[in-house]
PDB file of C-alpha atoms in Angstrom:
ATOM      1  CA  UNK A  17     -77.261 -27.440  28.445  1.00 63.00           C
ATOM      2  CA  UNK A  18     -73.487 -28.107  28.857  1.00 62.00           C
ATOM      3  CA  UNK A  19     -72.649 -26.496  25.703  1.00 58.00           C
ATOM      4  CA  UNK A  20     -74.635 -23.287  26.800  1.00 49.00           C
ATOM      5  CA  UNK A  21     -72.822 -23.165  30.174  1.00 49.00           C
ATOM      6  CA  UNK A  22     -69.359 -23.499  28.358  1.00 51.00           C
ATOM      7  CA  UNK A  23     -70.330 -20.800  25.908  1.00 44.00           C
ATOM      8  CA  UNK A  24     -71.301 -18.333  28.678  1.00 45.00           C
ATOM      9  CA  UNK A  25     -68.208 -19.242  30.800  1.00 43.00           C
ATOM     10  CA  UNK A  26     -65.983 -18.650  27.538  1.00 49.00           C
ATOM     11  CA  UNK A  27     -67.657 -15.281  26.665  1.00 43.00           C
ATOM     12  CA  UNK A  28     -65.239 -12.520  26.114  1.00 49.00           C
ATOM     13  CA  UNK A  29     -66.914  -9.200  25.294  1.00 46.00           C
ATOM     14  CA  UNK A  30     -65.118  -7.224  22.531  1.00 45.00           C
ATOM     15  CA  UNK A  31     -67.103  -3.914  22.516  1.00 44.00           C
ATOM     16  CA  UNK A  32     -65.420  -2.121  25.364  1.00 42.00           C
ATOM     17  CA  UNK A  33     -67.907  -3.281  27.890  1.00 50.00           C
ATOM     18  CA  UNK A  34     -65.735  -5.078  30.621  1.00 60.00           C
ATOM     19  CA  UNK A  35     -63.519  -6.467  27.968  1.00 78.00           C
ATOM     20  CA  UNK A  36     -60.392  -8.251  29.234  1.00 85.00           C
ATOM     21  CA  UNK A  37     -57.308  -7.190  27.382  1.00 88.00           C
ATOM     22  CA  UNK A  38     -53.784  -8.646  27.954  1.00 91.00           C
ATOM     23  CA  UNK A  39     -51.057  -6.290  26.848  1.00 93.00           C
ATOM     24  CA  UNK A  40     -47.213  -6.943  27.001  1.00 94.00           C
ATOM     25  CA  UNK A  41     -47.220  -5.203  30.340  1.00 96.00           C
ATOM     26  CA  UNK A  42     -50.554  -5.253  32.044  1.00 97.00           C
ATOM     27  CA  UNK A  43     -54.033  -6.894  32.226  1.00 95.00           C
ATOM     28  CA  UNK A  44     -56.810  -4.405  31.481  1.00 95.00           C
ATOM     29  CA  UNK A  45     -60.477  -4.411  32.083  1.00 94.00           C
ATOM     30  CA  UNK A  46     -61.909  -2.024  29.464  1.00 94.00           C
ATOM     31  CA  UNK A  47     -65.304  -0.679  30.438  1.00 92.00           C
ATOM     32  CA  UNK A  48     -65.568   2.600  28.272  1.00 91.00           C
ATOM     33  CA  UNK A  49     -68.796   2.149  26.560  1.00 82.00           C
ATOM     34  CA  UNK A  50     -70.920   4.016  29.061  1.00 85.00           C
ATOM     35  CA  UNK A  51     -70.633   5.221  32.677  1.00 91.00           C
ATOM     36  CA  UNK A  52     -73.278   6.257  35.175  1.00 94.00           C
ATOM     37  CA  UNK A  53     -73.423   6.029  38.956  1.00 96.00           C
ATOM     38  CA  UNK A  54     -74.795   2.507  38.941  1.00 95.00           C
ATOM     39  CA  UNK A  55     -72.379   1.025  36.322  1.00 94.00           C
ATOM     40  CA  UNK A  56     -69.453   2.864  37.951  1.00 95.00           C
ATOM     41  CA  UNK A  57     -70.351   1.488  41.386  1.00 95.00           C
ATOM     42  CA  UNK A  58     -70.904  -2.066  40.059  1.00 93.00           C
ATOM     43  CA  UNK A  59     -67.558  -1.927  38.331  1.00 94.00           C
ATOM     44  CA  UNK A  60     -65.678  -0.712  41.316  1.00 96.00           C
ATOM     45  CA  UNK A  61     -67.437  -3.273  43.576  1.00 94.00           C
ATOM     46  CA  UNK A  62     -66.538  -6.069  41.121  1.00 93.00           C
ATOM     47  CA  UNK A  63     -62.996  -4.845  40.891  1.00 94.00           C
ATOM     48  CA  UNK A  64     -62.544  -4.535  44.549  1.00 94.00           C
ATOM     49  CA  UNK A  65     -63.757  -8.104  45.179  1.00 92.00           C
ATOM     50  CA  UNK A  66     -61.290  -9.629  42.754  1.00 90.00           C
ATOM     51  CA  UNK A  67     -58.144 -11.342  43.870  1.00 90.00           C
ATOM     52  CA  UNK A  68     -56.019  -9.220  41.419  1.00 91.00           C
ATOM     53  CA  UNK A  69     -52.755  -7.751  42.812  1.00 90.00           C
ATOM     54  CA  UNK A  70     -51.349  -4.417  41.877  1.00 95.00           C
ATOM     55  CA  UNK A  71     -54.749  -2.898  41.024  1.00 97.00           C
ATOM     56  CA  UNK A  72     -54.810   0.439  39.280  1.00 97.00           C
ATOM     57  CA  UNK A  73     -58.009   2.453  38.484  1.00 97.00           C
ATOM     58  CA  UNK A  74     -58.306   4.744  35.464  1.00 97.00           C
ATOM     59  CA  UNK A  75     -61.738   6.592  35.819  1.00 97.00           C
ATOM     60  CA  UNK A  76     -63.187   8.993  33.398  1.00 96.00           C
ATOM     61  CA  UNK A  77     -66.143  11.408  34.036  1.00 96.00           C
ATOM     62  CA  UNK A  78     -69.587  10.217  34.093  1.00 96.00           C
ATOM     63  CA  UNK A  79     -71.184  12.702  31.651  1.00 94.00           C
ATOM     64  CA  UNK A  80     -74.521  14.284  31.567  1.00 92.00           C
ATOM     65  CA  UNK A  81     -75.425  13.863  35.279  1.00 94.00           C
ATOM     66  CA  UNK A  82     -76.604  17.433  35.721  1.00 93.00           C
ATOM     67  CA  UNK A  83     -76.916  18.810  39.371  1.00 96.00           C
ATOM     68  CA  UNK A  84     -75.976  15.545  40.951  1.00 96.00           C
ATOM     69  CA  UNK A  85     -72.632  15.216  39.116  1.00 95.00           C
ATOM     70  CA  UNK A  86     -70.330  16.509  41.816  1.00 96.00           C
ATOM     71  CA  UNK A  87     -71.980  14.273  44.414  1.00 96.00           C
ATOM     72  CA  UNK A  88     -71.817  11.161  42.269  1.00 97.00           C
ATOM     73  CA  UNK A  89     -68.189  11.799  41.341  1.00 96.00           C
ATOM     74  CA  UNK A  90     -67.324  12.154  45.034  1.00 96.00           C
ATOM     75  CA  UNK A  91     -69.101   9.106  45.931  1.00 96.00           C
ATOM     76  CA  UNK A  92     -67.459   7.069  43.164  1.00 96.00           C
ATOM     77  CA  UNK A  93     -64.089   8.523  44.208  1.00 96.00           C
ATOM     78  CA  UNK A  94     -64.679   7.432  47.760  1.00 94.00           C
ATOM     79  CA  UNK A  95     -65.483   3.917  46.547  1.00 94.00           C
ATOM     80  CA  UNK A  96     -62.371   3.894  44.390  1.00 95.00           C
ATOM     81  CA  UNK A  97     -60.197   4.904  47.203  1.00 93.00           C
ATOM     82  CA  UNK A  98     -61.261   1.907  49.216  1.00 90.00           C
ATOM     83  CA  UNK A  99     -60.334  -0.227  46.255  1.00 90.00           C
ATOM     84  CA  UNK A 100     -56.759   0.764  45.508  1.00 91.00           C
ATOM     85  CA  UNK A 101     -54.241   3.636  46.069  1.00 89.00           C
ATOM     86  CA  UNK A 102     -53.372   3.813  42.477  1.00 95.00           C
ATOM     87  CA  UNK A 103     -55.917   5.971  40.870  1.00 97.00           C
ATOM     88  CA  UNK A 104     -55.818   8.156  37.739  1.00 97.00           C
ATOM     89  CA  UNK A 105     -58.720  10.421  36.917  1.00 97.00           C
ATOM     90  CA  UNK A 106     -59.651  12.068  33.542  1.00 98.00           C
ATOM     91  CA  UNK A 107     -61.988  14.967  33.259  1.00 96.00           C
ATOM     92  CA  UNK A 108     -63.343  17.996  34.947  1.00 95.00           C
ATOM     93  CA  UNK A 109     -65.895  16.411  37.063  1.00 96.00           C
ATOM     94  CA  UNK A 110     -63.584  13.928  38.722  1.00 96.00           C
ATOM     95  CA  UNK A 111     -60.980  16.715  39.027  1.00 95.00           C
ATOM     96  CA  UNK A 112     -63.534  18.755  41.048  1.00 94.00           C
ATOM     97  CA  UNK A 113     -64.497  15.735  43.109  1.00 94.00           C
ATOM     98  CA  UNK A 114     -60.719  15.096  43.859  1.00 94.00           C
ATOM     99  CA  UNK A 115     -59.944  18.616  45.299  1.00 90.00           C
ATOM    100  CA  UNK A 116     -58.108  18.020  48.401  1.00 82.00           C
ATOM    101  CA  UNK A 117     -57.442  14.435  47.778  1.00 81.00           C
ATOM    102  CA  UNK A 118     -53.684  14.026  47.341  1.00 77.00           C
ATOM    103  CA  UNK A 119     -53.571  10.323  46.627  1.00 83.00           C
ATOM    104  CA  UNK A 120     -55.025  10.490  43.063  1.00 94.00           C
ATOM    105  CA  UNK A 121     -53.751  11.983  39.867  1.00 95.00           C
ATOM    106  CA  UNK A 122     -55.978  14.106  37.773  1.00 96.00           C
ATOM    107  CA  UNK A 123     -55.782  14.787  34.107  1.00 97.00           C
ATOM    108  CA  UNK A 124     -57.768  17.174  32.070  1.00 96.00           C
ATOM    109  CA  UNK A 125     -58.350  14.879  29.174  1.00 97.00           C
ATOM    110  CA  UNK A 126     -57.338  11.435  27.860  1.00 97.00           C
ATOM    111  CA  UNK A 127     -54.427  12.955  25.766  1.00 97.00           C
ATOM    112  CA  UNK A 128     -52.864  14.321  28.970  1.00 98.00           C
ATOM    113  CA  UNK A 129     -52.919  11.034  30.749  1.00 98.00           C
ATOM    114  CA  UNK A 130     -51.726   9.217  27.510  1.00 97.00           C
ATOM    115  CA  UNK A 131     -48.665  11.509  27.445  1.00 97.00           C
ATOM    116  CA  UNK A 132     -48.060  10.948  31.104  1.00 97.00           C
ATOM    117  CA  UNK A 133     -48.195   7.240  30.507  1.00 96.00           C
ATOM    118  CA  UNK A 134     -45.624   7.435  27.868  1.00 95.00           C
ATOM    119  CA  UNK A 135     -43.246   9.098  30.216  1.00 96.00           C
ATOM    120  CA  UNK A 136     -44.234   6.921  33.217  1.00 96.00           C
ATOM    121  CA  UNK A 137     -45.298   3.472  31.952  1.00 96.00           C
ATOM    122  CA  UNK A 138     -47.371   1.270  34.191  1.00 97.00           C
ATOM    123  CA  UNK A 139     -46.204  -2.399  34.325  1.00 97.00           C
ATOM    124  CA  UNK A 140     -47.399  -5.495  36.028  1.00 97.00           C
ATOM    125  CA  UNK A 141     -50.776  -3.871  36.728  1.00 97.00           C
ATOM    126  CA  UNK A 142     -54.350  -5.014  36.637  1.00 96.00           C
ATOM    127  CA  UNK A 143     -56.200  -1.965  35.498  1.00 97.00           C
ATOM    128  CA  UNK A 144     -59.791  -1.197  35.345  1.00 96.00           C
ATOM    129  CA  UNK A 145     -60.533   1.520  32.726  1.00 96.00           C
ATOM    130  CA  UNK A 146     -64.039   2.904  33.265  1.00 97.00           C
ATOM    131  CA  UNK A 147     -65.648   5.993  32.051  1.00 96.00           C
ATOM    132  CA  UNK A 148     -68.245   7.525  29.673  1.00 95.00           C
ATOM    133  CA  UNK A 149     -67.638   6.970  25.929  1.00 92.00           C
ATOM    134  CA  UNK A 150     -67.235  10.693  25.526  1.00 94.00           C
ATOM    135  CA  UNK A 151     -64.075  10.708  27.483  1.00 96.00           C
ATOM    136  CA  UNK A 152     -62.460   8.372  25.010  1.00 95.00           C
ATOM    137  CA  UNK A 153     -60.480   6.221  27.550  1.00 96.00           C
ATOM    138  CA  UNK A 154     -60.278   3.519  24.920  1.00 94.00           C
ATOM    139  CA  UNK A 155     -57.445   5.376  23.397  1.00 94.00           C
ATOM    140  CA  UNK A 156     -55.282   4.514  26.487  1.00 95.00           C
ATOM    141  CA  UNK A 157     -55.243   0.854  25.701  1.00 93.00           C
ATOM    142  CA  UNK A 158     -52.226   1.170  23.340  1.00 90.00           C
ATOM    143  CA  UNK A 159     -50.357   3.135  26.184  1.00 90.00           C
ATOM    144  CA  UNK A 160     -50.782   0.448  28.769  1.00 95.00           C
TER     145      UNK A 160
END
């Protein structure tokens, strides 16, 4: 029983599902395998409840939500804004949700954000990276 508890405590996912990655400049929580309203809300709630300082969110669109897409992205953005002021959004759906919200930065795709991060590197941050796999946010790890 003790060995099982130790194994669970030591478990570190390596498949882009809440994977902790320490880079030279930041601590990343990479959760880019899937994103839907339930998993996005859970990730944001968990991140908000941590004692991490200097939190940053990089959120990518939740794909294939149909008619509820805008509402779900607005709700996720509201929750995100209660977590931190440092928010980067990737994709058309989050960009629509962020219209009129001046405290976030929106990027059309992951390449645009990657280019921005080369010119404006983040350092000393704990960064949650969450979005649908089709947004390809995992490409940002090397820039962070």
